[in-house]
PDB file of C-alpha atoms in Angstrom:
ATOM      1  CA  MET A   1      12.365 -14.426  26.626  1.00 76.00           C
ATOM      2  CA  ILE A   2       9.484 -12.940  24.372  1.00 84.00           C
ATOM      3  CA  THR A   3       5.771 -13.249  26.495  1.00 90.00           C
ATOM      4  CA  PRO A   4       3.879 -10.619  24.790  1.00 91.00           C
ATOM      5  CA  ASP A   5      -0.091 -10.526  26.081  1.00 94.00           C
ATOM      6  CA  PRO A   6      -2.118 -12.164  23.322  1.00 93.00           C
ATOM      7  CA  VAL A   7      -5.234 -10.887  24.412  1.00 95.00           C
ATOM      8  CA  GLU A   8      -4.019  -6.913  25.701  1.00 97.00           C
ATOM      9  CA  LEU A   9      -2.637  -6.981  22.563  1.00 95.00           C
ATOM     10  CA  ALA A  10      -5.458  -7.632  20.275  1.00 95.00           C
ATOM     11  CA  GLU A  11      -7.546  -5.148  22.255  1.00 97.00           C
ATOM     12  CA  TRP A  12      -5.141  -2.775  22.067  1.00 97.00           C
ATOM     13  CA  GLN A  13      -4.891  -2.908  17.626  1.00 96.00           C
ATOM     14  CA  LEU A  14      -9.142  -2.771  18.211  1.00 96.00           C
ATOM     15  CA  ALA A  15      -8.643   0.481  20.177  1.00 97.00           C
ATOM     16  CA  ARG A  16      -6.466   1.802  18.094  1.00 95.00           C
ATOM     17  CA  ASP A  17      -9.193   0.501  15.019  1.00 95.00           C
ATOM     18  CA  ARG A  18     -11.290   2.114  16.339  1.00 95.00           C
ATOM     19  CA  LYS A  19     -10.297   5.668  17.111  1.00 94.00           C
ATOM     20  CA  ALA A  20      -8.727   5.411  13.795  1.00 91.00           C
ATOM     21  CA  THR A  21     -11.484   4.672  11.718  1.00 93.00           C
ATOM     22  CA  ALA A  22     -14.049   6.990  13.509  1.00 93.00           C
ATOM     23  CA  ARG A  23     -14.614   9.234  11.545  1.00 91.00           C
ATOM     24  CA  PHE A  24     -16.094   7.380   8.731  1.00 91.00           C
ATOM     25  CA  THR A  25     -18.969   4.613   9.126  1.00 90.00           C
ATOM     26  CA  GLY A  26     -18.796   1.560   8.925  1.00 91.00           C
ATOM     27  CA  MET A  27     -15.154   1.583   8.371  1.00 93.00           C
ATOM     28  CA  PHE A  28     -14.078  -0.709  11.617  1.00 95.00           C
ATOM     29  CA  GLN A  29     -16.353  -3.150  11.047  1.00 95.00           C
ATOM     30  CA  ARG A  30     -14.864  -3.766   7.645  1.00 94.00           C
ATOM     31  CA  ARG A  31     -11.289  -3.539   8.566  1.00 95.00           C
ATOM     32  CA  ARG A  32     -11.886  -5.886  11.559  1.00 95.00           C
ATOM     33  CA  ALA A  33     -13.537  -8.695   9.233  1.00 95.00           C
ATOM     34  CA  LYS A  34     -10.796  -8.146   7.138  1.00 95.00           C
ATOM     35  CA  MET A  35      -8.269  -8.856   9.918  1.00 95.00           C
ATOM     36  CA  ALA A  36     -10.291 -11.738  11.393  1.00 95.00           C
ATOM     37  CA  VAL A  37     -10.279 -13.323   8.077  1.00 95.00           C
ATOM     38  CA  SER A  38      -6.564 -15.433   8.895  1.00 95.00           C
ATOM     39  CA  PRO A  39      -2.971 -14.652  10.431  1.00 95.00           C
ATOM     40  CA  LEU A  40      -1.563 -13.399   7.171  1.00 95.00           C
ATOM     41  CA  SER A  41      -4.962 -11.158   7.042  1.00 95.00           C
ATOM     42  CA  TYR A  42      -4.012  -9.679  11.267  1.00 96.00           C
ATOM     43  CA  LEU A  43      -0.837  -9.197   9.934  1.00 96.00           C
ATOM     44  CA  ARG A  44      -1.490  -7.031   6.926  1.00 95.00           C
ATOM     45  CA  GLY A  45      -3.546  -4.989   8.906  1.00 95.00           C
ATOM     46  CA  GLY A  46      -1.773  -4.828  12.699  1.00 95.00           C
ATOM     47  CA  ALA A  47       1.537  -3.129  11.452  1.00 96.00           C
ATOM     48  CA  ALA A  48       0.860  -1.447  15.083  1.00 96.00           C
ATOM     49  CA  THR A  49       1.453  -4.687  16.715  1.00 97.00           C
ATOM     50  CA  PHE A  50       4.153  -5.521  14.829  1.00 97.00           C
ATOM     51  CA  TYR A  51       6.200  -2.798  15.696  1.00 97.00           C
ATOM     52  CA  ARG A  52       4.769  -2.024  19.227  1.00 97.00           C
ATOM     53  CA  LEU A  53       6.449  -6.049  19.353  1.00 97.00           C
ATOM     54  CA  LEU A  54       9.821  -4.521  18.468  1.00 96.00           C
ATOM     55  CA  ALA A  55       9.034  -1.528  20.871  1.00 96.00           C
ATOM     56  CA  ASP A  56       8.171  -4.316  23.963  1.00 95.00           C
ATOM     57  CA  PHE A  57      11.320  -7.023  23.072  1.00 95.00           C
ATOM     58  CA  PRO A  58      14.416  -5.103  22.068  1.00 94.00           C
ATOM     59  CA  GLU A  59      15.773  -8.502  21.464  1.00 95.00           C
ATOM     60  CA  LEU A  60      12.653  -8.527  18.035  1.00 95.00           C
ATOM     61  CA  ARG A  61      14.948  -5.446  16.716  1.00 94.00           C
ATOM     62  CA  GLU A  62      18.699  -6.675  16.468  1.00 94.00           C
ATOM     63  CA  GLY A  63      20.467  -8.154  13.362  1.00 93.00           C
ATOM     64  CA  PRO A  64      22.684  -6.995  11.008  1.00 92.00           C
ATOM     65  CA  PRO A  65      24.048  -3.383  10.079  1.00 91.00           C
ATOM     66  CA  GLY A  66      22.238  -1.189   7.229  1.00 91.00           C
ATOM     67  CA  GLU A  67      19.679   1.593   7.416  1.00 93.00           C
ATOM     68  CA  GLY A  68      18.061   3.796   4.697  1.00 92.00           C
ATOM     69  CA  TRP A  69      14.555   3.861   3.553  1.00 93.00           C
ATOM     70  CA  ILE A  70      12.194   1.003   4.578  1.00 95.00           C
ATOM     71  CA  CYS A  71       8.943  -0.016   3.210  1.00 95.00           C
ATOM     72  CA  GLY A  72       7.826  -0.063   6.733  1.00 95.00           C
ATOM     73  CA  ASP A  73       4.999  -2.433   5.517  1.00 96.00           C
ATOM     74  CA  ALA A  74       6.529  -5.114   3.979  1.00 96.00           C
ATOM     75  CA  HIS A  75       4.367  -8.101   3.676  1.00 96.00           C
ATOM     76  CA  LEU A  76       3.596 -10.622   0.420  1.00 94.00           C
ATOM     77  CA  GLU A  77       0.231  -8.999  -0.308  1.00 93.00           C
ATOM     78  CA  ASN A  78       2.061  -5.101  -0.771  1.00 94.00           C
ATOM     79  CA  PHE A  79       3.833  -6.132  -3.964  1.00 93.00           C
ATOM     80  CA  GLY A  80       1.917  -6.392  -6.988  1.00 92.00           C
ATOM     81  CA  VAL A  81       2.362  -5.919 -10.729  1.00 91.00           C
ATOM     82  CA  TYR A  82       1.789  -2.423 -12.210  1.00 88.00           C
ATOM     83  CA  ARG A  83       2.641   0.560 -14.827  1.00 83.00           C
ATOM     84  CA  ALA A  84       6.122   2.050 -13.487  1.00 80.00           C
ATOM     85  CA  ASP A  85       7.070   5.559 -14.876  1.00 73.00           C
ATOM     86  CA  GLU A  86      10.103   4.101 -16.307  1.00 69.00           C
ATOM     87  CA  LYS A  87       9.978   3.263 -20.253  1.00 66.00           C
ATOM     88  CA  ARG A  88      11.191   0.706 -22.573  1.00 66.00           C
ATOM     89  CA  ASP A  89      11.312   0.673 -26.040  1.00 62.00           C
ATOM     90  CA  ASP A  90       8.750   4.333 -25.592  1.00 60.00           C
ATOM     91  CA  GLN A  91       6.050   2.217 -23.298  1.00 67.00           C
ATOM     92  CA  ARG A  92       5.266   2.426 -19.473  1.00 75.00           C
ATOM     93  CA  ALA A  93       7.779  -1.123 -18.253  1.00 84.00           C
ATOM     94  CA  ILE A  94       5.182  -3.276 -16.348  1.00 88.00           C
ATOM     95  CA  VAL A  95       7.015  -4.480 -13.060  1.00 88.00           C
ATOM     96  CA  PHE A  96       6.781  -6.823  -9.880  1.00 91.00           C
ATOM     97  CA  ASP A  97       7.587  -4.448  -7.141  1.00 91.00           C
ATOM     98  CA  LEU A  98       6.309  -2.807  -3.785  1.00 92.00           C
ATOM     99  CA  ASN A  99       3.008  -1.195  -4.323  1.00 90.00           C
ATOM    100  CA  ASP A 100       2.453   0.613  -0.957  1.00 90.00           C
ATOM    101  CA  PHE A 101       4.445   2.813   0.861  1.00 90.00           C
ATOM    102  CA  ASP A 102       1.935   4.443   3.264  1.00 88.00           C
ATOM    103  CA  GLU A 103       3.988   2.890   5.980  1.00 93.00           C
ATOM    104  CA  ALA A 104       8.210   4.041   4.511  1.00 93.00           C
ATOM    105  CA  ALA A 105      10.150   5.204   6.920  1.00 93.00           C
ATOM    106  CA  MET A 106      14.010   6.007   7.867  1.00 93.00           C
ATOM    107  CA  GLY A 107      15.623   2.568   9.602  1.00 95.00           C
ATOM    108  CA  PRO A 108      16.941  -0.623   9.131  1.00 96.00           C
ATOM    109  CA  PHE A 109      17.106  -2.962   6.644  1.00 95.00           C
ATOM    110  CA  ARG A 110      16.037  -6.129   9.289  1.00 95.00           C
ATOM    111  CA  TYR A 111      12.710  -4.459  10.020  1.00 97.00           C
ATOM    112  CA  ASP A 112      11.418  -4.894   6.389  1.00 96.00           C
ATOM    113  CA  VAL A 113      12.872  -8.247   6.336  1.00 96.00           C
ATOM    114  CA  LEU A 114      11.374  -9.392   9.574  1.00 97.00           C
ATOM    115  CA  ARG A 115       8.235  -8.235   8.541  1.00 97.00           C
ATOM    116  CA  LEU A 116       8.272  -9.775   4.923  1.00 97.00           C
ATOM    117  CA  VAL A 117       9.583 -13.149   6.065  1.00 97.00           C
ATOM    118  CA  THR A 118       6.642 -13.627   8.467  1.00 97.00           C
ATOM    119  CA  SER A 119       4.315 -12.892   6.159  1.00 97.00           C
ATOM    120  CA  LEU A 120       5.450 -15.749   4.038  1.00 97.00           C
ATOM    121  CA  ILE A 121       5.211 -17.888   6.991  1.00 97.00           C
ATOM    122  CA  LEU A 122       2.225 -17.211   7.386  1.00 96.00           C
ATOM    123  CA  GLY A 123       0.834 -17.336   3.592  1.00 95.00           C
ATOM    124  CA  GLY A 124       3.253 -20.393   3.512  1.00 95.00           C
ATOM    125  CA  ARG A 125       0.680 -21.882   6.145  1.00 93.00           C
ATOM    126  CA  GLU A 126      -2.182 -20.403   4.543  1.00 93.00           C
ATOM    127  CA  LEU A 127      -1.814 -22.475   1.790  1.00 93.00           C
ATOM    128  CA  GLY A 128      -1.198 -25.264   3.372  1.00 94.00           C
ATOM    129  CA  ALA A 129       2.630 -25.650   3.366  1.00 94.00           C
ATOM    130  CA  SER A 130       4.679 -27.761   5.557  1.00 94.00           C
ATOM    131  CA  GLY A 131       6.338 -25.810   8.055  1.00 92.00           C
ATOM    132  CA  THR A 132       9.951 -27.508   6.503  1.00 95.00           C
ATOM    133  CA  ARG A 133       8.766 -25.748   2.614  1.00 95.00           C
ATOM    134  CA  SER A 134       7.542 -22.561   4.326  1.00 95.00           C
ATOM    135  CA  LEU A 135      11.274 -22.213   6.194  1.00 95.00           C
ATOM    136  CA  GLY A 136      12.773 -23.326   2.879  1.00 96.00           C
ATOM    137  CA  LEU A 137      11.246 -20.455   0.989  1.00 94.00           C
ATOM    138  CA  CYS A 138      12.348 -17.802   3.592  1.00 96.00           C
ATOM    139  CA  SER A 139      15.572 -18.977   3.368  1.00 96.00           C
ATOM    140  CA  GLN A 140      15.711 -18.766  -0.130  1.00 93.00           C
ATOM    141  CA  LEU A 141      13.959 -14.953   0.175  1.00 93.00           C
ATOM    142  CA  LEU A 142      16.594 -14.272   2.482  1.00 93.00           C
ATOM    143  CA  ALA A 143      19.467 -14.805  -0.048  1.00 92.00           C
ATOM    144  CA  ALA A 144      17.711 -13.132  -2.785  1.00 90.00           C
ATOM    145  CA  TYR A 145      16.968 -10.302  -0.387  1.00 91.00           C
ATOM    146  CA  ALA A 146      20.970 -10.230   0.329  1.00 90.00           C
ATOM    147  CA  GLY A 147      21.811 -10.955  -2.695  1.00 90.00           C
ATOM    148  CA  ALA A 148      20.364  -8.197  -4.222  1.00 88.00           C
ATOM    149  CA  VAL A 149      20.651  -5.203  -2.112  1.00 85.00           C
ATOM    150  CA  CYS A 150      24.414  -6.136  -0.451  1.00 85.00           C
ATOM    151  CA  GLU A 151      25.848  -7.604  -3.646  1.00 86.00           C
ATOM    152  CA  GLU A 152      24.021  -6.696  -6.945  1.00 84.00           C
ATOM    153  CA  ILE A 153      22.972  -9.928  -8.036  1.00 87.00           C
ATOM    154  CA  PRO A 154      21.090 -10.032 -11.203  1.00 85.00           C
ATOM    155  CA  LEU A 155      17.339 -11.000 -10.446  1.00 80.00           C
ATOM    156  CA  PRO A 156      16.559 -14.770 -11.167  1.00 81.00           C
ATOM    157  CA  GLU A 157      14.364 -15.577 -14.268  1.00 87.00           C
ATOM    158  CA  VAL A 158      11.163 -14.368 -14.180  1.00 89.00           C
ATOM    159  CA  PRO A 159       8.363 -17.088 -12.400  1.00 89.00           C
ATOM    160  CA  PRO A 160       5.844 -18.600 -14.466  1.00 93.00           C
ATOM    161  CA  PRO A 161       3.479 -17.542 -11.758  1.00 90.00           C
ATOM    162  CA  ILE A 162       4.800 -13.611 -11.907  1.00 92.00           C
ATOM    163  CA  ALA A 163       5.206 -14.156 -15.782  1.00 92.00           C
ATOM    164  CA  ARG A 164       1.146 -14.346 -15.990  1.00 93.00           C
ATOM    165  CA  LEU A 165       0.555 -11.144 -14.081  1.00 91.00           C
ATOM    166  CA  LEU A 166       2.446  -9.545 -16.318  1.00 91.00           C
ATOM    167  CA  GLY A 167       1.161 -11.010 -19.291  1.00 90.00           C
ATOM    168  CA  LYS A 168      -2.048  -9.676 -17.854  1.00 89.00           C
ATOM    169  CA  VAL A 169      -1.749  -6.748 -16.838  1.00 87.00           C
ATOM    170  CA  GLU A 170       0.460  -5.928 -20.414  1.00 86.00           C
ATOM    171  CA  GLN A 171      -3.100  -6.461 -22.371  1.00 86.00           C
ATOM    172  CA  ARG A 172      -4.907  -4.444 -20.435  1.00 83.00           C
ATOM    173  CA  SER A 173      -5.303  -1.015 -21.642  1.00 80.00           C
ATOM    174  CA  GLY A 174      -5.926   1.980 -19.339  1.00 79.00           C
ATOM    175  CA  ARG A 175      -9.099   2.729 -20.651  1.00 85.00           C
ATOM    176  CA  ASP A 176     -10.080  -0.586 -19.931  1.00 87.00           C
ATOM    177  CA  MET A 177      -9.280   0.844 -16.298  1.00 87.00           C
ATOM    178  CA  LEU A 178     -11.339   3.516 -16.650  1.00 92.00           C
ATOM    179  CA  ASP A 179     -14.497   2.186 -18.054  1.00 92.00           C
ATOM    180  CA  GLN A 180     -14.549  -0.366 -15.422  1.00 92.00           C
ATOM    181  CA  ARG A 181     -14.105   2.151 -12.248  1.00 95.00           C
ATOM    182  CA  THR A 182     -16.459   5.345 -14.617  1.00 96.00           C
ATOM    183  CA  GLU A 183     -19.260   5.751 -16.481  1.00 95.00           C
ATOM    184  CA  VAL A 184     -20.689   8.442 -18.688  1.00 93.00           C
ATOM    185  CA  ALA A 185     -23.929  10.065 -17.356  1.00 88.00           C
ATOM    186  CA  ASN A 186     -25.456  13.361 -18.377  1.00 88.00           C
ATOM    187  CA  GLY A 187     -22.210  13.522 -21.262  1.00 87.00           C
ATOM    188  CA  LEU A 188     -19.844  13.789 -18.324  1.00 90.00           C
ATOM    189  CA  ARG A 189     -17.426  10.904 -16.802  1.00 94.00           C
ATOM    190  CA  ARG A 190     -17.856  10.003 -13.163  1.00 95.00           C
ATOM    191  CA  PHE A 191     -16.929   7.206 -10.419  1.00 97.00           C
ATOM    192  CA  VAL A 192     -19.345   4.234 -10.534  1.00 96.00           C
ATOM    193  CA  LEU A 193     -20.214   4.103  -6.897  1.00 95.00           C
ATOM    194  CA  ASP A 194     -19.652   0.674  -5.054  1.00 92.00           C
ATOM    195  CA  GLU A 195     -17.458  -1.140  -2.829  1.00 90.00           C
ATOM    196  CA  ARG A 196     -14.950   0.326  -4.307  1.00 92.00           C
ATOM    197  CA  TYR A 197     -16.121   3.964  -4.525  1.00 95.00           C
ATOM    198  CA  THR A 198     -18.549   5.921  -1.793  1.00 95.00           C
ATOM    199  CA  ALA A 199     -19.458   9.583  -1.732  1.00 95.00           C
ATOM    200  CA  LEU A 200     -16.970  11.672   0.382  1.00 94.00           C
ATOM    201  CA  PRO A 201     -18.362  14.290   2.983  1.00 93.00           C
ATOM    202  CA  ALA A 202     -19.491  17.665   1.747  1.00 93.00           C
ATOM    203  CA  GLY A 203     -16.376  19.355   2.837  1.00 94.00           C
ATOM    204  CA  ILE A 204     -14.125  16.974   1.823  1.00 95.00           C
ATOM    205  CA  ALA A 205     -14.953  16.468  -1.457  1.00 96.00           C
ATOM    206  CA  ALA A 206     -14.526  20.586  -1.854  1.00 96.00           C
ATOM    207  CA  ALA A 207     -11.615  20.296  -0.737  1.00 96.00           C
ATOM    208  CA  ALA A 208      -9.845  17.209  -3.105  1.00 95.00           C
ATOM    209  CA  PRO A 209      -9.813  19.334  -6.054  1.00 94.00           C
ATOM    210  CA  ILE A 210      -8.444  21.729  -4.647  1.00 93.00           C
ATOM    211  CA  ALA A 211      -5.634  19.803  -2.781  1.00 92.00           C
ATOM    212  CA  PHE A 212      -5.280  17.618  -6.308  1.00 92.00           C
ATOM    213  CA  GLU A 213      -4.299  21.110  -8.262  1.00 89.00           C
ATOM    214  CA  ALA A 214      -1.537  21.819  -5.966  1.00 88.00           C
ATOM    215  CA  TYR A 215      -0.463  18.751  -6.073  1.00 85.00           C
ATOM    216  CA  ALA A 216      -0.336  18.950 -10.174  1.00 83.00           C
ATOM    217  CA  SER A 217       1.167  22.782  -9.419  1.00 84.00           C
ATOM    218  CA  ALA A 218       4.320  20.978  -7.677  1.00 83.00           C
ATOM    219  CA  LEU A 219       5.584  18.619 -10.488  1.00 77.00           C
ATOM    220  CA  GLY A 220       5.568  22.010 -12.917  1.00 74.00           C
ATOM    221  CA  GLY A 221       2.087  22.587 -14.372  1.00 64.00           C
ATOM    222  CA  THR A 222      -1.549  22.333 -13.718  1.00 63.00           C
ATOM    223  CA  TRP A 223      -2.003  19.729 -17.333  1.00 79.00           C
ATOM    224  CA  PHE A 224      -4.895  17.854 -15.146  1.00 85.00           C
ATOM    225  CA  ASP A 225      -7.914  19.279 -14.673  1.00 89.00           C
ATOM    226  CA  ALA A 226     -10.085  16.930 -11.579  1.00 93.00           C
ATOM    227  CA  VAL A 227     -13.500  16.233 -12.831  1.00 94.00           C
ATOM    228  CA  ASP A 228     -14.527  14.251  -9.771  1.00 96.00           C
ATOM    229  CA  VAL A 229     -13.584  12.429  -6.541  1.00 97.00           C
ATOM    230  CA  ALA A 230     -14.990   9.584  -4.543  1.00 97.00           C
ATOM    231  CA  PHE A 231     -13.891   7.933  -1.392  1.00 96.00           C
ATOM    232  CA  ARG A 232     -11.430   4.954  -2.132  1.00 95.00           C
ATOM    233  CA  ILE A 233     -12.197   1.126  -0.716  1.00 93.00           C
ATOM    234  CA  ALA A 234      -9.330  -0.255  -0.612  1.00 90.00           C
ATOM    235  CA  GLY A 235      -6.437  -2.431   1.272  1.00 87.00           C
ATOM    236  CA  THR A 236      -7.056  -3.439   4.978  1.00 90.00           C
ATOM    237  CA  GLY A 237      -3.947  -1.452   7.213  1.00 87.00           C
ATOM    238  CA  GLY A 238      -5.226   1.486   5.328  1.00 87.00           C
ATOM    239  CA  LEU A 239      -9.406   1.486   6.142  1.00 88.00           C
ATOM    240  CA  GLY A 240     -10.529   3.893   7.960  1.00 86.00           C
ATOM    241  CA  THR A 241      -8.072   6.376   7.067  1.00 90.00           C
ATOM    242  CA  LEU A 242      -8.754   9.393   4.238  1.00 93.00           C
ATOM    243  CA  ARG A 243      -8.105   7.367   1.079  1.00 95.00           C
ATOM    244  CA  VAL A 244      -9.975  10.534  -2.468  1.00 96.00           C
ATOM    245  CA  ALA A 245      -9.821   8.784  -5.741  1.00 96.00           C
ATOM    246  CA  VAL A 246      -9.621  11.314  -8.309  1.00 96.00           C
ATOM    247  CA  LEU A 247     -10.682  11.274 -11.868  1.00 96.00           C
ATOM    248  CA  ALA A 248      -8.767  13.695 -13.983  1.00 93.00           C
ATOM    249  CA  ARG A 249      -9.210  15.112 -17.696  1.00 91.00           C
ATOM    250  CA  ASP A 250      -6.199  16.440 -19.694  1.00 88.00           C
ATOM    251  CA  ARG A 251      -6.310  19.799 -20.313  1.00 86.00           C
ATOM    252  CA  ASP A 252      -4.909  19.533 -23.627  1.00 85.00           C
ATOM    253  CA  ASN A 253      -6.854  16.590 -24.583  1.00 87.00           C
ATOM    254  CA  PRO A 254      -9.779  16.144 -22.902  1.00 85.00           C
ATOM    255  CA  GLU A 255     -10.525  12.510 -23.591  1.00 86.00           C
ATOM    256  CA  LYS A 256      -7.798  11.633 -22.509  1.00 89.00           C
ATOM    257  CA  TYR A 257      -8.254  10.837 -18.361  1.00 91.00           C
ATOM    258  CA  ARG A 258      -6.027   9.527 -15.189  1.00 90.00           C
ATOM    259  CA  LEU A 259      -6.817   7.992 -11.888  1.00 92.00           C
ATOM    260  CA  PHE A 260      -5.158   9.460  -9.144  1.00 92.00           C
ATOM    261  CA  ASP A 261      -5.055   8.728  -5.459  1.00 92.00           C
ATOM    262  CA  MET A 262      -4.641  11.112  -2.338  1.00 91.00           C
ATOM    263  CA  LYS A 263      -3.913   9.344   0.891  1.00 90.00           C
ATOM    264  CA  GLU A 264      -3.981  10.309   4.394  1.00 87.00           C
ATOM    265  CA  SER A 265       0.163  11.315   5.747  1.00 81.00           C
ATOM    266  CA  LEU A 266      -0.201   9.890   9.319  1.00 83.00           C
ATOM    267  CA  ALA A 267       3.267   8.718  11.092  1.00 88.00           C
ATOM    268  CA  PRO A 268       4.141   5.626  10.049  1.00 92.00           C
ATOM    269  CA  CYS A 269       4.061   2.673  13.292  1.00 94.00           C
ATOM    270  CA  ALA A 270       8.304   1.837  12.500  1.00 95.00           C
ATOM    271  CA  ALA A 271       8.035   5.736  14.565  1.00 93.00           C
ATOM    272  CA  MET A 272       7.080   3.502  17.475  1.00 94.00           C
ATOM    273  CA  VAL A 273      11.015   2.597  17.803  1.00 95.00           C
ATOM    274  CA  LEU A 274      12.437   4.790  15.057  1.00 92.00           C
ATOM    275  CA  LYS A 275      14.114   8.160  16.108  1.00 75.00           C
ATOM    276  CA  PRO A 276      11.529  10.933  14.445  1.00 65.00           C
ATOM    277  CA  PRO A 277      12.782  12.327  10.987  1.00 60.00           C
ATOM    278  CA  ASP A 278      14.996  15.070  11.482  1.00 62.00           C
ATOM    279  CA  LEU A 279      12.358  17.238   8.356  1.00 55.00           C
ATOM    280  CA  PRO A 280      12.372  21.161   7.314  1.00 55.00           C
ATOM    281  CA  GLN A 281      10.292  23.121   9.431  1.00 53.00           C
ATOM    282  CA  ASN A 282       8.075  25.700   7.535  1.00 46.00           C
ATOM    283  CA  VAL A 283       8.066  23.565   4.755  1.00 42.00           C
TER     284      VAL A 283
END
């Protein structure tokens, strides 16, 4: 029988969050406020609690076989619409897919399914769906997941809400996003500092362009130069960890800019129930 102590779990999560956000002023309060909005919001920020429950109650980890790369934080709000690297008709493809991989790990596929279905139940409750309706949606999700992963069944027709999102992104250019998030002052393009971006501590601001150059070099060239960096504030579970936004300019075309995110790499929460990966040393 599963009998967790909700108060003890909440205090454990708060202590963990306080420690994770200690380096940056105000991040603990932001994170706590976002997680307090609803049960779904708490699930979003509480990946650690999710995996602790799996660790404490092994029966929750039981299920069908099958392992590989998992998202590790599969929930409804970690899906979105964006332009992918894949090209279609000489244009970058616009897709609806997973868009957050901070918690990615090698593990049983069923962990992703359990977390995703849990988010669907909580999301349904948040939107006023009945229990019967939410469970019906869970059945459809499980059937679609199993069909796509195990039987290679083609995806169904795009639902109207997703089609509208795809159309919205298709109409938005990279220049539109650039103009929303940056500005030109004294002839230089820089991030607009607001609720989305704030100034980085001096030491990190100096080190970030060097890290970005190493990333660009690893891809086979230094085709972009970092011209500005900022502290990126976004998400729920990642609030308080280091996330650096990079404004980069094409060396061959000074009018062409790209926005990059560099995020601090930490051990995934799933490590609480998974063996550490066998990684090469001294790389």
